[in-house]
XYZ file of C-alpha atoms in Angstrom:
223
model
C 11.562 -23.892 9.477
C 15.199 -22.842 9.345
C 15.861 -19.162 8.693
C 17.824 -19.848 5.517
C 14.987 -22.081 4.196
C 12.444 -19.309 4.832
C 14.629 -16.831 2.938
C 15.055 -19.276 0.043
C 11.289 -19.814 -0.196
C 10.748 -16.051 -0.147
C 13.124 -15.587 -3.059
C 11.407 -18.438 -4.937
C 8.004 -16.758 -4.501
C 9.442 -13.429 -5.673
C 10.764 -15.106 -8.816
C 7.269 -16.449 -9.545
C 5.858 -12.936 -9.112
C 8.584 -11.584 -11.394
C 7.683 -14.153 -14.059
C 4.060 -12.963 -14.004
C 5.131 -9.309 -14.239
C 7.448 -10.092 -17.157
C 4.582 -11.863 -18.943
C 2.352 -8.823 -18.466
C 4.976 -6.412 -19.801
C 5.618 -8.666 -22.815
C 1.878 -8.625 -23.660
C 1.193 -4.924 -23.146
C 0.286 -4.644 -26.867
C -1.446 -8.026 -27.237
C -5.159 -7.548 -28.086
C -7.526 -9.002 -25.501
C -4.746 -9.894 -23.061
C -5.784 -9.997 -19.394
C -3.016 -9.086 -16.933
C -1.962 -11.601 -14.284
C -1.953 -10.525 -10.643
C 0.532 -12.440 -8.484
C 0.513 -12.281 -4.697
C 1.394 -14.217 -1.519
C -1.238 -16.266 0.318
C -0.866 -17.952 3.708
C -2.137 -21.552 3.677
C -2.055 -24.465 6.094
C 0.422 -24.218 8.951
C 1.488 -20.653 8.228
C 2.948 -21.711 4.890
C 3.071 -18.923 2.335
C 2.674 -19.646 -1.374
C 2.546 -17.539 -4.516
C -0.917 -17.389 -6.098
C -2.049 -15.869 -9.369
C -5.326 -14.600 -10.764
C -6.522 -12.626 -13.772
C -7.005 -8.901 -13.166
C -10.766 -8.177 -13.098
C -10.708 -4.918 -15.071
C -11.035 -4.935 -18.868
C -8.937 -3.224 -21.505
C -10.088 -0.292 -23.620
C -11.568 -0.461 -27.128
C -9.499 0.502 -30.176
C -10.854 1.140 -33.685
C -9.945 -1.316 -36.444
C -10.284 -1.388 -40.228
C -11.719 -4.954 -40.259
C -15.481 -5.469 -40.244
C -15.023 -8.818 -38.469
C -13.055 -7.264 -35.617
C -15.605 -7.094 -32.796
C -14.942 -5.502 -29.404
C -16.907 -5.986 -26.197
C -17.629 -2.517 -24.809
C -19.403 -3.990 -21.773
C -18.297 -6.632 -19.319
C -17.968 -10.248 -20.416
C -16.158 -12.559 -22.806
C -16.801 -14.178 -26.159
C -17.231 -17.963 -25.926
C -15.012 -19.985 -28.246
C -15.262 -23.703 -28.988
C -12.000 -25.426 -29.854
C -11.053 -29.107 -29.763
C -14.397 -29.924 -28.105
C -13.683 -27.522 -25.228
C -15.099 -24.117 -24.382
C -12.856 -21.123 -23.730
C -13.424 -17.399 -23.210
C -11.687 -14.491 -24.913
C -11.714 -10.700 -25.133
C -9.832 -10.907 -28.439
C -12.636 -10.501 -30.974
C -10.862 -11.057 -34.293
C -12.890 -13.368 -36.537
C -13.139 -14.614 -40.102
C -15.484 -16.909 -42.021
C -13.919 -20.262 -42.847
C -14.325 -21.947 -46.244
C -17.099 -24.110 -44.807
C -18.929 -21.126 -43.328
C -17.927 -21.227 -39.641
C -17.451 -17.908 -37.866
C -13.885 -18.583 -36.737
C -11.759 -16.995 -34.013
C -8.143 -15.977 -34.612
C -7.118 -18.999 -32.491
C -8.807 -21.372 -34.937
C -11.752 -22.049 -32.646
C -15.399 -21.383 -33.515
C -17.426 -18.477 -32.134
C -20.371 -19.649 -30.043
C -23.891 -18.198 -30.088
C -26.981 -19.042 -28.063
C -27.577 -22.110 -30.268
C -23.945 -23.285 -30.372
C -21.073 -22.722 -32.784
C -22.116 -20.274 -35.520
C -22.135 -21.268 -39.191
C -23.073 -18.324 -41.424
C -22.562 -19.965 -44.793
C -21.250 -17.547 -47.392
C -23.451 -14.558 -46.595
C -22.345 -11.063 -45.635
C -21.752 -11.079 -41.865
C -22.080 -8.165 -39.438
C -22.971 -7.636 -35.790
C -25.321 -5.227 -34.016
C -24.469 -3.333 -30.845
C -26.638 -5.712 -28.779
C -24.821 -8.816 -30.022
C -27.065 -9.970 -32.865
C -25.155 -11.725 -35.622
C -26.591 -10.542 -38.939
C -26.278 -12.350 -42.276
C -27.106 -10.196 -45.308
C -28.597 -7.664 -42.891
C -31.027 -10.151 -41.298
C -30.963 -11.511 -37.739
C -29.308 -14.924 -37.750
C -28.052 -15.688 -34.242
C -27.404 -14.061 -30.858
C -23.830 -13.964 -29.585
C -23.163 -15.706 -26.294
C -21.277 -13.221 -24.109
C -20.640 -14.388 -20.548
C -19.238 -13.313 -17.228
C -17.215 -16.014 -15.446
C -16.162 -16.116 -11.813
C -12.693 -17.578 -12.365
C -10.524 -17.048 -15.442
C -7.387 -19.172 -15.445
C -3.993 -17.477 -15.812
C -2.151 -18.484 -18.953
C -3.445 -18.178 -22.482
C -2.959 -19.609 -25.951
C -4.081 -17.731 -29.043
C -6.093 -15.270 -26.967
C -8.065 -18.052 -25.249
C -8.544 -18.506 -21.511
C -9.817 -21.509 -19.585
C -12.399 -20.778 -16.913
C -14.183 -22.362 -13.973
C -16.816 -21.493 -11.377
C -20.049 -19.656 -12.048
C -20.930 -18.642 -15.610
C -23.691 -16.144 -16.369
C -24.913 -14.442 -19.532
C -24.209 -10.710 -19.774
C -27.593 -8.997 -19.894
C -26.555 -5.561 -21.184
C -24.259 -6.657 -24.013
C -22.538 -3.893 -25.958
C -20.634 -4.973 -29.067
C -18.722 -2.634 -31.339
C -17.741 -3.702 -34.859
C -14.600 -2.464 -36.601
C -12.937 -2.404 -33.180
C -10.785 -4.578 -30.945
C -10.249 -4.884 -27.171
C -6.698 -3.961 -26.225
C -4.626 -5.362 -23.372
C -5.604 -4.279 -19.845
C -1.959 -4.080 -18.738
C -1.060 -0.834 -16.956
C 2.596 -0.334 -17.943
C 3.351 2.168 -15.170
C 1.864 -0.126 -12.520
C 3.810 -3.117 -13.813
C 7.121 -1.230 -13.798
C 6.488 0.040 -10.252
C 5.706 -3.494 -9.093
C 8.848 -4.796 -10.786
C 11.045 -2.200 -9.061
C 9.527 -3.026 -5.661
C 9.928 -6.741 -6.284
C 13.585 -6.358 -7.269
C 14.206 -4.410 -4.061
C 12.559 -7.166 -2.022
C 14.710 -9.836 -3.676
C 17.824 -7.792 -2.916
C 16.723 -7.457 0.741
C 16.284 -11.221 1.022
C 19.689 -11.784 -0.569
C 21.283 -9.425 1.981
C 19.465 -11.248 4.790
C 20.797 -14.583 3.507
C 24.335 -13.167 3.348
C 24.064 -11.732 6.870
C 22.780 -15.061 8.197
C 25.633 -16.913 6.491
C 28.193 -14.536 7.975
C 26.631 -14.927 11.418
C 26.767 -18.716 11.167
C 30.416 -18.609 10.049
C 31.304 -16.333 12.943
C 29.588 -18.701 15.362
C 31.383 -21.723 13.950
C 34.747 -19.956 14.150
C 34.093 -18.931 17.748
C 33.268 -22.499 18.676
C 36.428 -23.664 16.937
C 38.579 -21.414 19.125
C 37.175 -22.864 22.335
């Protein structure tokens, strides 16, 4: 691979990393947001590509004034059914639809052990161990899962997932609370500064290479 091509690919990867960092900073106050980690991976014949994954740590819990704001104080994700697909989310803001479905802020339906949860028009609450209560009586058990691979990119607080899925055994749910973003602002700004410095270094390397090539061409022209 030509030197200038290697430099160009390096800058392209840095721009992809910068896009992920910018997305994290923009969502620092978005409930349930999971930060994206972006890094270089060597594949194939020493080719290096930018790869992204969701940061494994979870955000803190913040009190809310809504009884249907539910936070996960343990590991795991809520399961949401939308458009005949299953998604996961740490954004536990729900309401009861007119036809009785326990509905996520994205418009999807909250899933329990028996499927999507319809509570009718009763008074809904949740216990710390994930029991959905209607008029104070046990009605359904929330499905809270750990997943091996959460896909970067979200819509309405939802994340696609793949790989192994397992039920969280020690579920801890807190009502009148919400999971906040897990973005570490200081870490993101430090990473952004380092990334900008790396881009500038690659730009200087490209300029130096160009000047070297011009000098070589001019020297050949004088012979």
